Short mmCIF file of C-alpha atoms in Angstrom, two decimals:
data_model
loop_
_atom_site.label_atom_id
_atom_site.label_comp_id
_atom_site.label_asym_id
_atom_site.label_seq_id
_atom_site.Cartn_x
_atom_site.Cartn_y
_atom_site.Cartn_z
CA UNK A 1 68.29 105.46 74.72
CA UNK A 2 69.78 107.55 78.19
CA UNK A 3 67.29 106.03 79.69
CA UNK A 4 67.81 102.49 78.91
CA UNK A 5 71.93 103.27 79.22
CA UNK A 6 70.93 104.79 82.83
CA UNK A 7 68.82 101.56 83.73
CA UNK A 8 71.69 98.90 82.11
CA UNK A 9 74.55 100.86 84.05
CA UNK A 10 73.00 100.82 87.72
CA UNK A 11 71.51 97.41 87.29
CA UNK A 12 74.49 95.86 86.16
CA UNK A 13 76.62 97.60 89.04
CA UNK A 14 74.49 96.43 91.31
CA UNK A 15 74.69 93.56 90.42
CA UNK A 16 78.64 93.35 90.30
CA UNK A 17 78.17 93.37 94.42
CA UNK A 18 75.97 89.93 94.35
CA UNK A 19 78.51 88.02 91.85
CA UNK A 20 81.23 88.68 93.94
CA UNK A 21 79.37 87.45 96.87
CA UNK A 22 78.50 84.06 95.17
CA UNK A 23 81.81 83.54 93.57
CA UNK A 24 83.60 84.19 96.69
CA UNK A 25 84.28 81.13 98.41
CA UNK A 26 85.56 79.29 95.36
CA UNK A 27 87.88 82.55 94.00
CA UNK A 28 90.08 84.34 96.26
CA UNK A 29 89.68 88.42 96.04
CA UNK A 30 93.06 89.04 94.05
CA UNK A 31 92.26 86.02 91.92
CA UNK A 32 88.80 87.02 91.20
CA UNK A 33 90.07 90.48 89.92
CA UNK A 34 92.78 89.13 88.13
CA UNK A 35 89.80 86.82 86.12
CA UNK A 36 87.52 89.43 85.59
CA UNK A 37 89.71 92.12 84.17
CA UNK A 38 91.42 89.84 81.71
CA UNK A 39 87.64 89.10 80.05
CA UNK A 40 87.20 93.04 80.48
CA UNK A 41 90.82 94.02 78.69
CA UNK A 42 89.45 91.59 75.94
CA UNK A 43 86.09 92.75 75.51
CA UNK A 44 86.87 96.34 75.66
CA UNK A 45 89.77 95.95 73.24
CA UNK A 46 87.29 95.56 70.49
CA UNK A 47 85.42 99.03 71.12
CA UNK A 48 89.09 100.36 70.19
CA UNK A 49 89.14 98.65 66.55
CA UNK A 50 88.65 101.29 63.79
CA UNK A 51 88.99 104.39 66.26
CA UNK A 52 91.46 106.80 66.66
CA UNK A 53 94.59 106.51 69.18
CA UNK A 54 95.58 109.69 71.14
CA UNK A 55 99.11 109.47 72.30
CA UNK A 56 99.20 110.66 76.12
CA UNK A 57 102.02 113.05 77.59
CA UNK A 58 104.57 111.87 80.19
CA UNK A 59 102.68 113.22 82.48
CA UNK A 60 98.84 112.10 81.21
CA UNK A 61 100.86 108.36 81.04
CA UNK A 62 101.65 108.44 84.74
CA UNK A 63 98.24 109.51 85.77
CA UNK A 64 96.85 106.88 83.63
CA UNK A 65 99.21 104.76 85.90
CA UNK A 66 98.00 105.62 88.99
CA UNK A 67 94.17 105.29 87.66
CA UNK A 68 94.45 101.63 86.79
CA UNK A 69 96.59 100.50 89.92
CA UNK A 70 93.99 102.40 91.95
CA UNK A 71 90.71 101.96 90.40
CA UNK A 72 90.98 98.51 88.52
CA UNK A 73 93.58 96.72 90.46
CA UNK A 74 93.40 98.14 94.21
CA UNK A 75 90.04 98.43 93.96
CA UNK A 76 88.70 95.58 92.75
CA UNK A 77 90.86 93.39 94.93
CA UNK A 78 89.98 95.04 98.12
CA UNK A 79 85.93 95.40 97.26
CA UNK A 80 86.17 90.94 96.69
CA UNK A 81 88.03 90.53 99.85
CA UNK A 82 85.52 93.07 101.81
CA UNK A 83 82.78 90.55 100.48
CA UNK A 84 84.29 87.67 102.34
CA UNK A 85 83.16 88.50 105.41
CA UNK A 86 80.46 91.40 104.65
CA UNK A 87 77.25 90.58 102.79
CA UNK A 88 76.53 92.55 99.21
CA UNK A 89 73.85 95.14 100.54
CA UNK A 90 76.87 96.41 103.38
CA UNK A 91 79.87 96.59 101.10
CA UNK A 92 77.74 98.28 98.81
CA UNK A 93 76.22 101.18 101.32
CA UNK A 94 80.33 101.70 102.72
CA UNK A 95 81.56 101.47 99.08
CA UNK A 96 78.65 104.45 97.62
CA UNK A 97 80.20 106.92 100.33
CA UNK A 98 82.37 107.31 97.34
CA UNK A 99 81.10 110.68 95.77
CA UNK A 100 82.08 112.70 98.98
CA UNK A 101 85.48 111.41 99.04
CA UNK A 102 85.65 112.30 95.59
CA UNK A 103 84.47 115.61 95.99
CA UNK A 104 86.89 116.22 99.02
CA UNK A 105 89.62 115.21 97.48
CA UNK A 106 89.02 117.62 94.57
CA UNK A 107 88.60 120.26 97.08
CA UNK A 108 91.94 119.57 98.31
CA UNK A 109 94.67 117.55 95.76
CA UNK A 110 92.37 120.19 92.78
CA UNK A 111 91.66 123.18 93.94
CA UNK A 112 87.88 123.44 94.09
CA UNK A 113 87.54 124.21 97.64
CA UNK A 114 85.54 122.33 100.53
CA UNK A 115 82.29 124.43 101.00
CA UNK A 116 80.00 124.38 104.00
CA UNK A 117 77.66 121.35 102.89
CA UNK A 118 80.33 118.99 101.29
CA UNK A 119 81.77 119.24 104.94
CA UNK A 120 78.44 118.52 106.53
CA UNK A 121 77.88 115.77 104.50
CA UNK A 122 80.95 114.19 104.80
CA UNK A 123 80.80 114.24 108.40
CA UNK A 124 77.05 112.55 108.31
CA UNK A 125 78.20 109.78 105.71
CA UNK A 126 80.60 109.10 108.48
CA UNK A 127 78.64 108.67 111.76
CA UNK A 128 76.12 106.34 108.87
CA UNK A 129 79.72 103.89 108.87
CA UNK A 130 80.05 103.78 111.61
CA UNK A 131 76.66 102.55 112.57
CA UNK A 132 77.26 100.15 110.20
CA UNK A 133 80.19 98.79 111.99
CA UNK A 134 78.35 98.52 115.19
CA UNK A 135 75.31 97.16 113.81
CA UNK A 136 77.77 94.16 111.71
CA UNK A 137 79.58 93.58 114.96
CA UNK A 138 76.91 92.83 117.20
CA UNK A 139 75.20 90.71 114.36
CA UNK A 140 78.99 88.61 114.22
CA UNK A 141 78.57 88.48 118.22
CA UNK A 142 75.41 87.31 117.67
CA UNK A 143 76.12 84.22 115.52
CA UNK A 144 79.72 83.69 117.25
CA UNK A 145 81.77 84.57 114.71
CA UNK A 146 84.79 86.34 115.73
CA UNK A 147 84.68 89.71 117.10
CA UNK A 148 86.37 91.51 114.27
CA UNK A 149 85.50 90.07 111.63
CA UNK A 150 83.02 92.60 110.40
CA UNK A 151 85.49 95.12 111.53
CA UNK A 152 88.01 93.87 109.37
CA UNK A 153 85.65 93.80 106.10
CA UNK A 154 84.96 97.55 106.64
CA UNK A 155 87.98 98.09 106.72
CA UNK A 156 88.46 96.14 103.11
CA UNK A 157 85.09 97.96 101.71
CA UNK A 158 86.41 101.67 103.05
CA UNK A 159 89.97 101.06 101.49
CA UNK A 160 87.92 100.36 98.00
CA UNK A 161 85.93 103.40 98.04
CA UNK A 162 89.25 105.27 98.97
CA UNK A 163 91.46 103.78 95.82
CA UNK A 164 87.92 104.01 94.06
CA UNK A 165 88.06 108.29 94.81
CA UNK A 166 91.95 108.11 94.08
CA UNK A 167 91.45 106.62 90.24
CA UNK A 168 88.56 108.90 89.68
CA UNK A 169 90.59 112.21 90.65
CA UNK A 170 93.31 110.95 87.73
CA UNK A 171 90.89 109.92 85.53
CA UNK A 172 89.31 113.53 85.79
CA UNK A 173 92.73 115.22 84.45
CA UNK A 174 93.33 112.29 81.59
CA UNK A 175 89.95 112.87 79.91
CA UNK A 176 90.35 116.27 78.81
CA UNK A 177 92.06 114.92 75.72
CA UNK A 178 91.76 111.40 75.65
CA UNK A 179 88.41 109.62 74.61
CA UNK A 180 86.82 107.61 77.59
CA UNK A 181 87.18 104.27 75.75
CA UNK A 182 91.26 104.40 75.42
CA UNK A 183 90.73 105.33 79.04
CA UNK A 184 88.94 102.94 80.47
CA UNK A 185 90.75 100.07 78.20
CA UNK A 186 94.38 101.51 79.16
CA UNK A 187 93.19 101.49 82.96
CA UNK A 188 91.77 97.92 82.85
CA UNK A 189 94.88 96.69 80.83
CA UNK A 190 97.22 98.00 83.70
CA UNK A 191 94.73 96.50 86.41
CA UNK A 192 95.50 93.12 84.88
CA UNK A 193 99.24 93.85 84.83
CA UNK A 194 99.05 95.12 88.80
CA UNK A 195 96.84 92.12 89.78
CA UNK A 196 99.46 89.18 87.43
CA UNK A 197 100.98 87.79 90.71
CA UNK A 198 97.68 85.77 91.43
CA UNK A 199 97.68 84.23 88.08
CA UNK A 200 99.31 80.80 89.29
CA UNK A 201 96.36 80.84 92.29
CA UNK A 202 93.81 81.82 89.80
CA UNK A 203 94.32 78.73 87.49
CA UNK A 204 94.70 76.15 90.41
CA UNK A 205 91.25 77.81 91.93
CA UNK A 206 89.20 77.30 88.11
CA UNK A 207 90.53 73.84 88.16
CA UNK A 208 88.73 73.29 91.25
CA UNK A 209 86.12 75.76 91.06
CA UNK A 210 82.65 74.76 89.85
CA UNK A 211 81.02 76.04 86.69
CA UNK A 212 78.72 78.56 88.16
CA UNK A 213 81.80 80.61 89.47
CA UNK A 214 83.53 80.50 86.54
CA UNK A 215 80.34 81.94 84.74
CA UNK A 216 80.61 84.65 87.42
CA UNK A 217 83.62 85.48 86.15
CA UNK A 218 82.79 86.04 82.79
CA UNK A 219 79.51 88.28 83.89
CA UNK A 220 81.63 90.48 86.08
CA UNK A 221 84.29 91.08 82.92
CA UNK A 222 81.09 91.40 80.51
CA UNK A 223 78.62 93.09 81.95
CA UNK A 224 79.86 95.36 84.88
CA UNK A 225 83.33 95.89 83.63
CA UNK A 226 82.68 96.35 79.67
CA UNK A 227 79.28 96.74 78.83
CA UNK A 228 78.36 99.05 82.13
CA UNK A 229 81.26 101.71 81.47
CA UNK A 230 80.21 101.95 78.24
CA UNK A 231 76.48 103.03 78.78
CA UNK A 232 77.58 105.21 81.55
CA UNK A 233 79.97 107.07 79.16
CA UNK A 234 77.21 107.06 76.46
CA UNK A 235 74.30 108.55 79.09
CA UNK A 236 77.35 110.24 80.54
CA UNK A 237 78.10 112.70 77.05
CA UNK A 238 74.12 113.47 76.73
CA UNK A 239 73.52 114.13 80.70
CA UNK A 240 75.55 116.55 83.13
CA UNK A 241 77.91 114.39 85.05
CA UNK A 242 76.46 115.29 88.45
CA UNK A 243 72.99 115.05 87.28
CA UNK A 244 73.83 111.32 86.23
CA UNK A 245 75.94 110.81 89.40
CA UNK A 246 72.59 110.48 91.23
CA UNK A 247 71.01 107.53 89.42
CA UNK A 248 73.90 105.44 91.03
CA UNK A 249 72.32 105.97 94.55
CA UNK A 250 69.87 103.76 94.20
CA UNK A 251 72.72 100.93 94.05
CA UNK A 252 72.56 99.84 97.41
CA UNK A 253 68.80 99.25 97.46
CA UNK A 254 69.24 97.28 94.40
CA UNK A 255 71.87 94.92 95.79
CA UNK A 256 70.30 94.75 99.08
CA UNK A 257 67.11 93.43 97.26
CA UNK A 258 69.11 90.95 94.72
CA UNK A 259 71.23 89.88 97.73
CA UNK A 260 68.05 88.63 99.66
CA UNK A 261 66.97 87.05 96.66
CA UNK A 262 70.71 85.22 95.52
CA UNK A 263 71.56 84.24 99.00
CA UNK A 264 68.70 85.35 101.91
CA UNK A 265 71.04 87.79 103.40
CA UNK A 266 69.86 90.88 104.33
CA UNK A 267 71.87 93.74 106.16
CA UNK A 268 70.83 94.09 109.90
CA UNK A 269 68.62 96.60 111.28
CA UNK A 270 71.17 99.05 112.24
CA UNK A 271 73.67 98.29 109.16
CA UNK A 272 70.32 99.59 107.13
CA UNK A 273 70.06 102.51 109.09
CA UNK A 274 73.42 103.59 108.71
CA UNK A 275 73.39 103.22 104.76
CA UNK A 276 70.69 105.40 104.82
CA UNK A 277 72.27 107.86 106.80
CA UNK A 278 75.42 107.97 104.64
CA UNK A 279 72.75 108.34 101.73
CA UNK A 280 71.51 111.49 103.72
CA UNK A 281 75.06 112.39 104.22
CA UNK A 282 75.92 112.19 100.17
CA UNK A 283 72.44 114.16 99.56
CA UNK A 284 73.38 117.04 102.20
CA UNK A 285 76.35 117.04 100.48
CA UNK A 286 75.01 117.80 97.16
CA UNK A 287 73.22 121.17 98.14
CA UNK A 288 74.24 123.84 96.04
CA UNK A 289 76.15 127.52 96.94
CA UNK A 290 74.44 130.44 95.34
CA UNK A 291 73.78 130.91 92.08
CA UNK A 292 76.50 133.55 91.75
CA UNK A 293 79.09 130.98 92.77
CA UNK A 294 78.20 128.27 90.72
CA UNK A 295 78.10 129.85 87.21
CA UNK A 296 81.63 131.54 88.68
CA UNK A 297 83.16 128.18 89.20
CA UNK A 298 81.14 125.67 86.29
CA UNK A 299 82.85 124.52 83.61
CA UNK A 300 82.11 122.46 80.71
CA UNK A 301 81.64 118.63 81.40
CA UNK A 302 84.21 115.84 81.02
CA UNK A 303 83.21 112.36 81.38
CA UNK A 304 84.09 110.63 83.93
CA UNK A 305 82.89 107.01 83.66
CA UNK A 306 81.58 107.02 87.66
CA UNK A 307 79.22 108.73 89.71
CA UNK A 308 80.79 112.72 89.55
CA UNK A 309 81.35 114.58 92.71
CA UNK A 310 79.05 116.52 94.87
CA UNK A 311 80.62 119.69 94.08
CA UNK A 312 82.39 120.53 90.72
CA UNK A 313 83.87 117.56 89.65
CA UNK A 314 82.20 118.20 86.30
CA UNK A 315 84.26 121.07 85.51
#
């Protein structure tokens, strides 16, 4: 059964990357976030019937905050508009850079220190984006689009991997006493709240929108939003969290092959080459201090419901 949560998790991530791509031109990216969290909120409310309710602190409540403007709103705003201009397989490759940020910012806003690889790694994930930016500029030369047009969906897919890191940092201090389904419920509740402004656009866009995008919607609140955070948090309190956090690697060879398949686009030559650097990047990043310095600093897992940290996030 960790298997099969494993497989359903990454799969339906990946796959999150290719919706958004397809329901893009007919939804806007604040619209399209707005849609799917509302069938998420819904969905997820029912996992909360019959369990119990742990009241937060002030304090837990305004971490919670900061988790749902950052994760579900911010987040998922930025990541649709990065799509408008960058293909799935991209986004995905700048967006899975995520775990070092993580880890870094635990080093530094938590305490656990920036050791010798995490460093190393970070600074190879880096030079991968940047190939990627060279490698989707000369491909928007190429087909005379404008010149910064790639630039500018970088941008969009780096600022989601940032407010991405942010929400996972908070979510990290809330679920030491609260279950992962309040959570992950309260976080997509306040997403919908952050993201109400485009409800007006996102009713005059359905009425014009055809079917197939409004199906997208409802997949992207079903399946990536509800159903995926749940089998990550089930595979997620039988595995160690950075153990886990490497199945979600794979992600952006998945989307890169479902992308080709949805829509014939495929990443260019150098845009590949970079993703894999920033994959070397994430696994340099990974390599563990001594033995002595690990069972000094290890602590017992919490749950995060998204790829853990190179370097102690599981404590």
């Amino acid at each position: 059964m960790v298997v099969v949560a494993i497989v359903v998790t990454v799969i339906a991530w990946a796959s999150a990357f290719v919706v958004i791509r397809g329901v893009g031109p007919y939804i806007g990216g604040g619209e399209l976030a707005l849609g799917r969290l509302l069938v998420g909120t819904a969905l997820l409310s029912l996992l909360l019937i019959r369990r119990p309710w742990v009241r937060p602190t002030g304090r837990e409540w305004l971490l919670i905050l900061l988790f749902g403007v950052a994760w579900f709103g911010a987040y998922n705003v930025t990541l649709n508009i990065a799509e408008h201009t960058l293909d799935a397989g991209t986004t995905s490759m700048i967006v899975n850079i995520g775990p070092i940020l993580i880890a870094l910012g635990a080093g530094v806003f938590l305490g656990e220190g920036v050791p010798k690889w995490l460093a190393i790694g970070a600074g190879i994930a880096f030079g991968g984006v940047v190939l990627i930016g060279v490698g989707t500029g000369a491909a928007g030369l190429s087909s005379g689009a404008e010149a910064d047009t790639g630039g500018v969906g970088i941008l969009w897919a780096l600022t989601a991997a940032v407010t991405y890191t942010i929400g996972v940092l908070c979510q990290k201090r809330i679920m030491r006493r609260i279950p992962a389904t309040q959570v992950t419920w309260l976080g997509c509740a306040i997403g919908v709240v952050v993201c109400l402004p485009f409800a007006g656009s996102l009713l005059a866009q359905l009425q014009a929108a055809p079917p197939s995008a409004i199906l997208g919607i409802l997949y992207l609140g079903a399946i990536p939003t509800s159903l995926a955070f749940t089998t990550w948090g089930y595979a997620l309190s039988r595995l160690p969290a950075g153990q886990l956090g490497v199945t979600t690697y794979v992600v952006p060879a998945i989307v890169v092959l479902m992308g080709w398949l949805a829509f014939g686009e495929i990443p260019t030559l150098l845009a590949i080459i970079g993703g894999v650097i920033c994959l070397v990047g994430v696994a340099v990043s990974r390599r563990r201090v001594p033995d002595v310095v690990v069972a000094a600093s290890a602590g017992p897992a919490s749950a995060p419901s998204v790829p853990a940290a190179p370097q102690n996030l599981s404590q």
